[in-house]
Amino acid sequence: MQAKKRYFILLSAGSCLALLFYFGGLQFRASRSHSRREEHSGRNGLHHTGPDHFWPRFPDALRPFFPWDQLENEDSSVHISPRQKRDANSSIYKGKKCRMESCFDFTLCKKNGFKVYVYPQQKGEKIAESYQNILAAIEGSRFYTSDPSQACLFVLSLDTLDRDQLSPQYVHNLRSKVQSLHLWNNGRNHLIFNLYSGTWPDYTEDVGFDIGQAMLAKASISTENFRPNFDVSIPLFSKDHPRTGGERGFLRFNTIPPLRKYMLVFKGKRYLTGIGSDTRNALYHVHNGEDVVLLTTCKHGKDWQKHKDSRCDRDNMEYEKYDYREMLHNATFCLVPRGRRLGSFRFLEALQAACVPVMLSNGWELPFSEVINWNQAAVIGDERLLLQIPSTIRSIHQDKILALRQQTQFLWEAYFSSVEKIVLTTLEIIQDRIFKHISRNSLIWNKHPGGLFVLPQYSSYLGDFPYYYANLGLKPPSKFTAVIHAVTPLVSQSQPVLKLLVAAAKSQYCAQIIVLWNCDKPLPAKHRWPATAVPVIVIEGESKVMSSRFLPYDNIITDAVLSLDEDTVLSTTEVDFAFTVWQSFPERIVGYPARSHFWDNSKERWGYTSKWTNDYSMVLTGAAIYHKYYHYLYSHYLPASLKNMVDQLANCEDILMNFLVSAVTKLPPIKVTQKKQYKETMMGQTSRASRWADPDHFAQRQSCMNTFASWFGYMPLIHSQMRLDPVLFKDQVSILRKKYRDIERL
């Protein structure tokens, strides 16, 4: 019985297999015959659509290649990605493969260096205030040239900042206007500034005209479209952003612990639909109303009530309860989510307020990312991980928070506080690309005083600058060069200039003495100068102007410079003490004659005073020590207009040097103690050439103060109440115990 069952099962299985093979073979042959008929009909231009389509037809695994610029001419049924469609239709991508090596002519920069030409403004063309500020910053910089034949880089006078077609600032027919420029050359060696591109609803990064091979200095640019080492990502700034100077950061004191009332804050618009809406719509999940305050409102635009959702009214009420400035100044972290575009005004606002930015804008190429290490000043978040943001920032140690806040202040003041700094940073980055052999490294860009004040043309070695001794483990220089500025003829061996020369030469730290002869009379014979243990070099001043005392002479072999007026009276002990103090503060001016500035409310201008008061903001270079790099910076960073003013007045060069050094260091100079009779000897000179005898001298210095402050865009001078004295100075101990005993003697 069991055997019969087994045979029956085997027979049934065999029959089933036979039927399957039979019907499957028919189907296979039918499919093959169908494909042959279709192939035949296709050859004859016929298409068979009968009911004998037993199996669906699948497309080929590999499609034929179509160049992107031909996609729009092909059959619309060919599938292309949204990105390819954008690339095909948007002129910004046509030079997507551009790099400095392929789309920039370096030969234009070899002859005259890095010079920038701005096209003359065309009649009838309107330029927004923000773009006028950009052009003014370029024209006021040391890079500007009015001669296009000397230019290395070209900037349009046509306003390209706002390329949103719905904006009133939008410039029409820009494509034809740009193409008609005789120097355009398909955009080669051109730089285009742009803040806004694209429009509702997708806000693409198309600027609306073919940029060719031009570089973009663009806000809200994505990493996808950013061309590394060619484009420059700049911050989005408002029309009220100051042209020069700008306010300082709001971190006045390093509070420990560095925590504020709020841990994380945000206050801004919420978009109900469209691009940029997802992240801001989800912020209410993180808001706790205590230390995490994330406020949004949909009360913006004309038709907001038509589109409002169930949360709008509640969000709007919560939104009105908080003052944005109060939140900003009392928060440790500030959320910077993307808006319609990747960039946001919140970014610069957070930097200035010393509120550590928490970035939530996936794909945004952060401003000046080529040179700035944003991990030292911001928290880079991910929009997809919004709910993890609070726990992430709470885990950051207080030491790290303080370091982040301090770095926000440095970056704000160095690169972002004004339109001028944003523009100059952009130009310096491009210059570093062109002259790579002397380009700045990451340490220079990310450490005080920053890339704008450290000129690599001076030296490629960081140890030649006064700011990096500690980073390199170096000791400050052990010798100085005394530079004596002589303007009166040498008629007597008892003149103060000769006594000063001997006193300086006796210093154990003196390496050499340079006499800068700015007198109209011929140079004295060599035997007229006293014999000294150190070399004495007499140089005839260039053009006999005041600014020549700050030229970077090759004869100065030391990093430290002791600057002296010819009528200065100093002892060797005073020189020694001042130099030892300078070795502890090599980036500052250290010296004796102090002056101060003040704001005159009645005249609404800055005032200058030489009165002996309890504070000071300047140490005059008639008796001061500083680093010789400031000679180079004075000669190459400051504009010719300020130096010409100094030369015409034969005055104010010492004030200008103090402005420069304080602007670089953000610190006051240092005054050292002096002999009691110093005031009388310095100010009591009655020689015909003495500037102090000129009745207009003081009025000129008042005027200089305001002209200099206007160019810098703010008042860089900082008051100080500190004076450094030798240890045991005036102490009731034996004079023999004191190292600098001569300072106390009359």
XYZ file of C-alpha atoms in Angstrom, residues 679-687:
9
model
C 59.092 116.935 30.984
C 61.095 120.135 31.068
C 63.910 118.869 28.886
C 61.600 117.410 26.262
C 59.258 120.351 26.030
C 61.690 123.154 26.741
C 63.616 123.071 23.489
C 63.550 126.435 21.772
C 65.488 125.609 18.639
